[in-house]
Each structure stands twice: as structure tokens, then as C-alpha cells.
Amino acid sequence: MARRRSLRPDERELWQAVARTARPMHGGNHLPPADETPEAPLHRPEVQPTPPEPGLNRFRIGERSKTEARHDLQPSLPDRLTAQPVQMDRKQHGRMIRGKLVPEARIDLHGMTVAEAHPELIRFVMNSWSQGLRLVLVITGKGKPGPDFGPIPQRYGVLKHQVPHWLRLPPLGPCVLQVTEAHLKHGGTGAYYVYLRRGR
């Protein structure tokens, strides 16, 4: 039996190139020839397992707040007037808000513009005060809601909201002792009782 010769360097290089691309036909393992040194397996770096993602911080608005949430909404005009301290005689005040006192004079600002109503109110209150009157009635009307074009609620009844403000400012403020909404028989929410200080 003839001795098997070893491969020349150029043949070995060719064989290794072919062996790297060859696949077994029947699923058998490919064994390199006896004189062929198997290639060292490629070193693959170990893949570190991905650490689990930390759980989401389920933050809830206000959970760390030590005080209760408060909504500083401005109270309604009737509530603001009712909350004012009573400056006049309490018995007279009680009779007035029940409609038991009859106003000594009245002015109707309903239908006027702000520019027209303000000087008329000043003239009326100053004249009433100089005459020594104590209780007068200012009619403003309740106001009608206009078209609402935005997300912010529109305040209606401009004079209804302006008159109490004007009555606190000079020159009327020093003459006015108390302002409350009128009783229903004198106009209700569309009018104000204005109780004046004693004249000079």
C-alpha cells in the first residue's frame, strides 16, 4: 500500500479555503484531514444580559403636597356684598334687606352706557347726601348675556358690576355707609340699596 503523501503548502492553503465553505451533504460532521491543524474557534465576547429597566415612577399630581388644594375663585357679586361687614345700625340693616324700608329717592341707570351712567350716579348720590337722605335706590338692571366667543366666561351686566365699585371710590366713597342688593319688591338683583352717611 502506497504511503499517503502530505500536502504541499499551496495545496494546503487551497484545501483550507475550500473546507471553510463546504457543508456536509447528510448532516455529518466535517472532520479535517489528519495532517490539517483545526482552526482555533473564534473568541466571541460574552454578551452581558441587559439589566431590567427600572419601573416607571408613577407620580400623581399633588401626592406630596401637605396642604389640600384650594381654588381661589372669586366669589359672586352678591356673595361679596353679603360678606361686607355691617356698618349701619343692625336693626335698620335687617329691615332694609327684608324690603321694610322705603327708599327716599331712586335713579334708573338701566340702558345707559358706562360713560353716561357714572356722572349721573355721582350727581344723584351727592345731591341725595347733601339733602340729608339716608336710603336711596340705584337701578342698574340685571344685564343680558351677549355672544360668547371664547373659553373665558364673559361677565354680563356691566353697570351691575361697576356701580358697587364706583360707590367705594371718591367722591362717593366717603358718603356711602352700606351697599346691598335690593329686595325683590324694589328690583332684586337688578338694583342696589345705598345707605348714606349723615350729611354735614
Coordinates of C-alpha atoms in Angstrom, one line a residue:
M1 CA 0.0 0.0 0.0
A2 CA 1.4 3.3 -1.1
R3 CA 2.2 5.9 1.6
R4 CA -0.1 8.9 1.6
R5 CA 1.8 12.0 0.8
S6 CA 1.4 15.2 2.7
L7 CA 0.0 18.3 1.1
R8 CA 2.3 21.0 -0.2
P9 CA 1.8 24.5 1.3
D10 CA 0.0 25.8 -1.7
E11 CA -2.3 22.8 -1.8
R12 CA -3.0 23.1 1.9
E13 CA -3.9 26.7 1.5
L14 CA -6.3 25.8 -1.3
W15 CA -7.8 23.0 0.7
Q16 CA -8.4 25.2 3.7
A17 CA -10.2 27.8 1.6
V18 CA -12.5 25.1 0.1
A19 CA -13.1 23.5 3.6
R20 CA -14.2 26.7 5.1
T21 CA -17.1 27.0 2.6
A22 CA -18.1 23.3 2.4
R23 CA -21.2 21.9 4.1
P24 CA -21.9 18.2 4.8
M25 CA -24.4 16.5 2.5
H26 CA -26.1 14.3 5.0
G27 CA -25.7 16.2 8.2
G28 CA -22.4 14.5 9.2
N29 CA -19.7 16.3 11.0
H30 CA -16.9 17.7 8.8
L31 CA -13.6 16.3 10.0
P32 CA -10.4 17.9 8.9
P33 CA -7.6 15.6 7.5
A34 CA -5.2 14.2 9.9
D35 CA -2.4 16.5 8.8
E36 CA -4.6 19.6 9.0
T37 CA -4.5 21.6 12.1
P38 CA -8.0 22.7 13.0
E39 CA -8.5 26.3 13.3
A40 CA -9.0 27.8 16.7
P41 CA -12.6 28.7 17.3
L42 CA -13.3 32.4 17.1
H43 CA -13.5 34.0 20.5
R44 CA -16.8 35.7 21.0
P45 CA -17.2 38.2 23.8
E46 CA -19.8 37.2 26.3
V47 CA -22.9 39.2 26.0
Q48 CA -23.9 40.7 29.3
P49 CA -27.6 40.4 30.0
T50 CA -29.5 43.7 29.7
P51 CA -30.4 44.9 33.2
P52 CA -34.1 45.2 33.6
E53 CA -35.5 48.7 33.1
P54 CA -36.4 50.4 36.3
G55 CA -40.1 50.7 36.9
L56 CA -41.7 54.0 36.0
N57 CA -42.2 56.4 38.8
R58 CA -45.9 56.5 39.0
F59 CA -46.1 60.1 40.2
R60 CA -49.5 61.5 40.9
I61 CA -50.0 65.3 40.9
G62 CA -50.3 66.6 44.4
E63 CA -49.4 63.3 46.2
R64 CA -46.6 65.0 48.1
S65 CA -48.5 68.1 48.9
K66 CA -49.0 68.7 52.6
T67 CA -51.9 71.0 52.1
E68 CA -55.3 70.5 50.5
A69 CA -55.7 72.0 47.0
R70 CA -57.7 75.2 47.2
H71 CA -59.3 77.0 44.3
D72 CA -59.2 80.7 44.8
L73 CA -62.2 81.5 42.7
Q74 CA -63.6 85.0 43.1
P75 CA -67.0 84.9 44.8
S76 CA -70.0 86.2 43.1
L77 CA -71.0 89.8 43.4
P78 CA -74.0 89.1 45.8
D79 CA -71.7 87.0 48.0
R80 CA -69.1 89.7 48.1
L81 CA -71.7 92.3 49.1
T82 CA -73.2 90.0 51.7
A83 CA -69.8 89.3 53.2
Q84 CA -69.1 93.0 53.8
P85 CA -69.3 94.0 57.5
V86 CA -72.5 95.8 58.6
Q87 CA -71.5 99.4 59.1
M88 CA -75.0 100.8 59.7
D89 CA -77.4 100.0 62.6
R90 CA -78.1 96.3 62.6
K91 CA -81.9 96.7 63.1
Q92 CA -82.1 99.1 60.2
H93 CA -80.0 96.8 58.1
G94 CA -82.2 93.8 58.8
R95 CA -85.3 95.8 57.9
M96 CA -83.6 97.2 54.8
I97 CA -82.7 93.8 53.3
R98 CA -86.2 92.5 54.0
G99 CA -87.6 95.3 52.0
K100 CA -89.2 97.0 55.0
L101 CA -87.5 100.4 54.5
V102 CA -88.8 102.6 51.6
P103 CA -86.1 104.3 49.5
E104 CA -86.3 108.1 49.7
A105 CA -85.1 108.6 46.2
R106 CA -84.2 106.5 43.2
I107 CA -82.2 106.6 39.9
D108 CA -82.6 104.3 36.9
L109 CA -79.3 103.8 35.1
H110 CA -80.7 100.9 33.1
G111 CA -80.0 101.4 29.4
M112 CA -77.2 103.9 29.9
T113 CA -73.6 103.4 28.7
V114 CA -70.8 103.4 31.3
A115 CA -69.8 106.9 30.2
E116 CA -73.3 108.2 30.8
A117 CA -74.1 106.3 34.0
H118 CA -71.0 107.2 36.0
P119 CA -71.6 111.0 36.1
E120 CA -75.3 110.5 36.6
L121 CA -74.6 108.3 39.6
I122 CA -72.2 110.8 41.1
R123 CA -74.7 113.7 40.7
F124 CA -77.6 111.6 42.2
V125 CA -75.7 110.3 45.2
M126 CA -74.0 113.7 46.1
N127 CA -77.4 115.5 45.8
S128 CA -79.1 112.9 48.0
W129 CA -76.3 113.1 50.6
S130 CA -76.4 116.9 50.7
Q131 CA -80.2 116.8 51.2
G132 CA -79.7 114.5 54.2
L133 CA -81.3 111.4 52.6
R134 CA -80.3 108.1 54.1
L135 CA -81.6 105.3 51.8
V136 CA -81.6 105.6 48.1
L137 CA -82.2 103.1 45.3
V138 CA -79.9 102.7 42.3
I139 CA -81.4 100.6 39.5
T140 CA -78.9 99.0 37.1
G141 CA -80.8 96.2 35.5
K142 CA -79.6 92.6 35.6
G143 CA -77.9 92.8 32.2
K144 CA -78.3 90.4 29.3
P145 CA -75.7 87.8 28.3
G146 CA -74.1 88.7 25.0
P147 CA -72.4 86.4 22.5
D148 CA -69.6 84.3 24.0
F149 CA -66.7 84.0 21.6
G150 CA -64.0 82.5 23.8
P151 CA -63.2 79.9 26.6
I152 CA -63.3 82.5 29.3
P153 CA -66.8 83.2 30.7
Q154 CA -68.0 86.7 29.8
R155 CA -69.3 88.9 32.6
Y156 CA -72.6 90.5 31.7
G157 CA -74.4 93.3 33.3
V158 CA -71.6 95.9 33.2
L159 CA -73.4 98.5 35.2
K160 CA -74.5 95.9 37.8
H161 CA -70.8 95.2 38.4
Q162 CA -69.5 98.8 38.1
V163 CA -71.9 100.6 40.4
P164 CA -70.6 98.9 43.7
H165 CA -67.1 99.7 42.6
W166 CA -67.9 103.4 41.9
L167 CA -69.7 103.7 45.2
R168 CA -66.4 102.8 47.0
L169 CA -64.3 105.3 45.1
P170 CA -64.1 109.1 45.6
P171 CA -66.1 111.2 45.6
L172 CA -68.9 108.8 46.6
G173 CA -66.9 106.5 49.0
P174 CA -66.9 109.0 51.9
C175 CA -70.7 109.5 51.6
V176 CA -71.7 105.8 51.4
L177 CA -72.2 103.7 54.5
Q178 CA -73.6 100.4 53.1
V179 CA -74.4 98.8 49.7
T180 CA -76.6 95.7 49.4
E181 CA -78.7 94.2 46.7
A182 CA -82.3 95.4 46.8
H183 CA -85.2 93.3 48.0
L184 CA -87.3 91.7 45.2
K185 CA -90.1 94.3 45.7
H186 CA -87.5 97.1 44.8
G187 CA -85.8 95.4 41.9
G188 CA -84.0 92.4 43.4
T189 CA -80.6 91.6 41.8
G190 CA -81.1 94.5 39.3
A191 CA -80.9 97.2 41.9
Y192 CA -79.0 98.3 44.9
Y193 CA -79.9 99.8 48.3
V194 CA -77.4 102.6 49.0
Y195 CA -77.4 103.7 52.6
L196 CA -75.8 107.1 53.0
R197 CA -73.9 108.6 55.9
R198 CA -75.4 111.6 57.7
G199 CA -74.9 114.7 55.7
R200 CA -73.0 117.8 57.0

